[in-house]
XYZ file of N, CA and C in Angstrom:
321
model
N -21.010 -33.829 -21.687
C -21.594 -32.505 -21.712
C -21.964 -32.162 -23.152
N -22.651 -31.213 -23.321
C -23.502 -31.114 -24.847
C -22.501 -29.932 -25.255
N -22.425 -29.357 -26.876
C -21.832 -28.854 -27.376
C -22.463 -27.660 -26.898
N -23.426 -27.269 -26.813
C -23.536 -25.979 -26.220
C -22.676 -25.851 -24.650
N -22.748 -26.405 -24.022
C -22.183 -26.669 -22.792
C -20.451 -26.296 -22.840
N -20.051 -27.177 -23.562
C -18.517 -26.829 -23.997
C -18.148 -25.670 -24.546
N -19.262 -24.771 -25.874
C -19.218 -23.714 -25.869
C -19.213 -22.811 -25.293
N -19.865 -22.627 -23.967
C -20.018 -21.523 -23.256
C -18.797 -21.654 -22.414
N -18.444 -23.346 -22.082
C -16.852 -23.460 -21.031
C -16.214 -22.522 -21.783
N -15.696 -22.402 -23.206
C -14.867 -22.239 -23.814
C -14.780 -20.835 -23.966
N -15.615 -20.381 -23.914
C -15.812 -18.595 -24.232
C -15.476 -18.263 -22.782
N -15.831 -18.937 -21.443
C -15.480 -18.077 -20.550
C -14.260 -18.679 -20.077
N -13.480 -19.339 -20.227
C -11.927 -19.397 -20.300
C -11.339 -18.574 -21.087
N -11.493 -17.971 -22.205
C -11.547 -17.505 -23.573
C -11.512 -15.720 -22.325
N -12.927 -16.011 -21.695
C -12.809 -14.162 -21.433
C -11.686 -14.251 -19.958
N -11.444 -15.334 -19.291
C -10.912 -15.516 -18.148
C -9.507 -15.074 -18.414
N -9.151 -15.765 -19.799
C -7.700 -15.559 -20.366
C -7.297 -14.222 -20.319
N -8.228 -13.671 -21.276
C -8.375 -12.241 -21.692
C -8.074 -11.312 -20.510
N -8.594 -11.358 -19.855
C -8.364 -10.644 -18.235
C -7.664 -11.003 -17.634
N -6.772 -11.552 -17.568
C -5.185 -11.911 -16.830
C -4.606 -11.155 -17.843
N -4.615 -11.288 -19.063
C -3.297 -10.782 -19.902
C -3.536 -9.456 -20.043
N -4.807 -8.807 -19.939
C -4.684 -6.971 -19.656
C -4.556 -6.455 -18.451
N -4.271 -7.381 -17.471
C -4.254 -6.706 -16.205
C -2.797 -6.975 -15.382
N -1.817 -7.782 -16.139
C -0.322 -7.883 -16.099
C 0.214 -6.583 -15.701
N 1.011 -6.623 -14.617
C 1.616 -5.723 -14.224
C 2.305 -4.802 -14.910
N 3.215 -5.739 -16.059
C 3.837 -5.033 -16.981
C 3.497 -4.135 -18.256
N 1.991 -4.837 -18.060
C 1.541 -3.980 -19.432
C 1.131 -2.964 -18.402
N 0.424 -3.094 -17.161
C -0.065 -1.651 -16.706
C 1.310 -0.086 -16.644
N 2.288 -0.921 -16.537
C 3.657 0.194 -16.375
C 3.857 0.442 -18.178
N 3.721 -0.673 -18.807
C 3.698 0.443 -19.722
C 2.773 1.554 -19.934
N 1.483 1.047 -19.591
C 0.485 2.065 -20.173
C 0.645 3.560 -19.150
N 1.082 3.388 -18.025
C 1.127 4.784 -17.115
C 2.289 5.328 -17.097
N 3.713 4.363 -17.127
C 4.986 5.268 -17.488
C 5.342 5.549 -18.783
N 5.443 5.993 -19.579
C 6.376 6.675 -20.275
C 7.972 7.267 -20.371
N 9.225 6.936 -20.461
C 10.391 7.539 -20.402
C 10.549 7.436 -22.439
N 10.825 9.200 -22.177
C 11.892 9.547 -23.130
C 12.509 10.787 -23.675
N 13.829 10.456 -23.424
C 15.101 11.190 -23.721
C 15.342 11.389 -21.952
N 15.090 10.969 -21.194
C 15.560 11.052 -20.138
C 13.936 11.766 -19.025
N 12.984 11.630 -19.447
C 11.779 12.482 -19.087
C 11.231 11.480 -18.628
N 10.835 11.012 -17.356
C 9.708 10.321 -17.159
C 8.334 11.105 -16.581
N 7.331 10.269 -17.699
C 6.065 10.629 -17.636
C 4.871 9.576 -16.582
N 4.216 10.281 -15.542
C 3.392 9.193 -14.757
C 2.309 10.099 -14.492
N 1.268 9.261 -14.353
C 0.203 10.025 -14.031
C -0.327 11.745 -14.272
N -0.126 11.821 -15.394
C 0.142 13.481 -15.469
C 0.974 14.135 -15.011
N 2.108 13.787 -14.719
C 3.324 14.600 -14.504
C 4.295 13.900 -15.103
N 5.372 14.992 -15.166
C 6.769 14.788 -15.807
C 7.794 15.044 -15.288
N 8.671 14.049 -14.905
C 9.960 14.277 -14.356
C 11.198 13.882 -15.144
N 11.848 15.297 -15.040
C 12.995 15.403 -16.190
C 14.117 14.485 -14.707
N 14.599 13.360 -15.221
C 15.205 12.517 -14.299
C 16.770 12.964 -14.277
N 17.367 13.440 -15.494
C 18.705 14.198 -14.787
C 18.893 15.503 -13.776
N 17.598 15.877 -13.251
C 17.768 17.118 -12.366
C 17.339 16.579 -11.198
N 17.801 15.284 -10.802
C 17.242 14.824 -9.434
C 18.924 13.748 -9.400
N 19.092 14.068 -8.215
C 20.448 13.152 -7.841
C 20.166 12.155 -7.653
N 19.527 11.527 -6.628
C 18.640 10.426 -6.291
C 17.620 10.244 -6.146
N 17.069 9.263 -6.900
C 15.547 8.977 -6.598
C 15.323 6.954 -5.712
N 14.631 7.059 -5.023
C 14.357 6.312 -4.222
C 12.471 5.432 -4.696
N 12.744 4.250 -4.875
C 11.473 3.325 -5.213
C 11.284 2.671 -4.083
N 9.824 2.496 -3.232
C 9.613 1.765 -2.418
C 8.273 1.539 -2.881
N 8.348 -0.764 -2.689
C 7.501 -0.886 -3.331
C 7.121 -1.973 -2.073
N 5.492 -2.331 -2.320
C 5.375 -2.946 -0.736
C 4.451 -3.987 -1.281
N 4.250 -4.843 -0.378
C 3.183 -5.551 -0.751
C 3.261 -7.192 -1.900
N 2.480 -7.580 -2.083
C 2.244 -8.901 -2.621
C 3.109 -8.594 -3.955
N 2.360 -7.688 -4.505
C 2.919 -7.426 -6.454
C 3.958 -6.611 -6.511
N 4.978 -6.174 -5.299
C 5.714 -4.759 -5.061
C 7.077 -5.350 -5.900
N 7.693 -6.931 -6.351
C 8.426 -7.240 -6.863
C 8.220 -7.486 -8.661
N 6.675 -7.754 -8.957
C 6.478 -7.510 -10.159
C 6.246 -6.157 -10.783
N 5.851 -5.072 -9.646
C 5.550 -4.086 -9.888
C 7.360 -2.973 -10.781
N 7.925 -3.351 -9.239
C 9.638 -3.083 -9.223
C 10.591 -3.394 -10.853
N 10.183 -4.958 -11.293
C 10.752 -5.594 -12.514
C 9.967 -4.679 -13.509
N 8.549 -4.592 -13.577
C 7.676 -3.782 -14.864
C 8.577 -2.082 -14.773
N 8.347 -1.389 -13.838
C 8.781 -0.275 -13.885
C 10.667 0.206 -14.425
N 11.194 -0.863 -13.614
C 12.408 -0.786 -14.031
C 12.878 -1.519 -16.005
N 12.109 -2.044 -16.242
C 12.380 -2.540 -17.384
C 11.600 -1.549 -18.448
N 10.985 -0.735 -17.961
C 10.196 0.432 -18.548
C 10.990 1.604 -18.796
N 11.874 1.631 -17.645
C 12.721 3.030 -17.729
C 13.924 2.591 -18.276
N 14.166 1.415 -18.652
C 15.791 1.004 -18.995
C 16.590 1.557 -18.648
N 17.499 2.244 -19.313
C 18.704 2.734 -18.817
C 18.924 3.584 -18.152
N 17.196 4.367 -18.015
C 17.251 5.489 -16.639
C 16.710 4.902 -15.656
N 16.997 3.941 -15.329
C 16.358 3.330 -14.147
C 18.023 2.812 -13.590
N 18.841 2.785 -13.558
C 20.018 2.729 -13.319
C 20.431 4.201 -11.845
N 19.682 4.853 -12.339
C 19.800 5.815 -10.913
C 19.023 5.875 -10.406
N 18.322 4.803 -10.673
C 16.995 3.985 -8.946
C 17.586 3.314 -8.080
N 17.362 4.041 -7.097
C 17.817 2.753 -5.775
C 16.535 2.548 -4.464
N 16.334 1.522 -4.164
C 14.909 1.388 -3.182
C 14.887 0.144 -2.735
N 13.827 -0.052 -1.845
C 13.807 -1.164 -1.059
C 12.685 -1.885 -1.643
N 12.718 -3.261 -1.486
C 11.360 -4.341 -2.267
C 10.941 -4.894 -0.938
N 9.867 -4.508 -0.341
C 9.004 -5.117 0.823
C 8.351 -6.345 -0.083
N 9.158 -7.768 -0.592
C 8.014 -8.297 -0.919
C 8.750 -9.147 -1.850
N 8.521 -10.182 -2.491
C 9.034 -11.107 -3.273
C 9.700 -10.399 -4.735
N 10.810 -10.718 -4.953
C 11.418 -9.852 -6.687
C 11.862 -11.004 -7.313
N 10.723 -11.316 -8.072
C 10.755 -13.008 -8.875
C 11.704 -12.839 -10.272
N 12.541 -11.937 -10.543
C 13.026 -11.591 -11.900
C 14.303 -11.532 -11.374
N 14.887 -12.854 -10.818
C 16.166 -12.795 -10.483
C 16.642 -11.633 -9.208
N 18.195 -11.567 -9.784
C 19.303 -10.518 -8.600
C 18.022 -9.436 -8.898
N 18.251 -8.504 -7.885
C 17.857 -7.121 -7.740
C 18.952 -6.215 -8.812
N 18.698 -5.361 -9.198
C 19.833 -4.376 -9.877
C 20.269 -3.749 -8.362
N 21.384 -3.497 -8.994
C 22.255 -2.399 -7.484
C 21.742 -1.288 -7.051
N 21.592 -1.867 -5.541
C 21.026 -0.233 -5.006
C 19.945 -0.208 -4.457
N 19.653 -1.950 -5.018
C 18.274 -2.297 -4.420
C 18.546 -3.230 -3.369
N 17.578 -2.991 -2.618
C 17.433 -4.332 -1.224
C 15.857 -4.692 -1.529
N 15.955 -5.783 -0.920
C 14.727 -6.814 -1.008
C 14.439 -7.004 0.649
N 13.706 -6.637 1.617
C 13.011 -7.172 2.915
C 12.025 -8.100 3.062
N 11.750 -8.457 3.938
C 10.805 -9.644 3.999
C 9.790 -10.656 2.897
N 10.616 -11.386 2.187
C 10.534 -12.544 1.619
C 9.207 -13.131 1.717
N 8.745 -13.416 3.110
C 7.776 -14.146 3.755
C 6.384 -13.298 3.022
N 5.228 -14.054 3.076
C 4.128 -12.965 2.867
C 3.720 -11.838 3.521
N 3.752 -10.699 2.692
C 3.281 -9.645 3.086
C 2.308 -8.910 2.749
């Protein structure tokens, strides 16, 4: 193949790359959650998380276990009074407590 040829392979692997790594689950939870001092921020709202006893995550679907790992590793140590169900593969090891995992299989 001619050097122009390889050039253009190379730029669009180059942009192919590029677009997997901004569209990572985890960077999207960072960019929409926000926690701090105990405040979580989403979508234009704010929830002060010590005035809620329990809060409940249900996450469904193909990405509902990468989605589950991004969010919870977002809220760190206030994510400890999450408890919810994972409709869906949770590839980041045990679940934290409180969580259940359902159907494994594709969903």
């Amino acid at each position: 193949m001619d050097s122009m040829g390889d050039q253009l392979r190379q730029e669009a692997v180059g942009i192919f790359r590029s677009a997997l790594e901004v569209s990572r689950v985890g960077l999207a939870m960072e960019r929409c959650v926000i926690v701090d001092n105990g405040v979580m921020a989403m979508d234009g709202h704010r929830y002060e998380l010590q005035e809620y006893g329990r809060v409940v995550l249900v996450a469904i679907g193909k990405a509902a276990g990468t989605m589950t790992a991004g969010l919870l590793q977002q809220l760190g140590e206030a994510g400890s009074q999450f408890e919810g169900i994972v409709a869906g593969f949770y590839e980041d090891g045990e679940l934290p407590e409180g969580f259940r995992e359902i159907g494994r299989a594709h969903v």
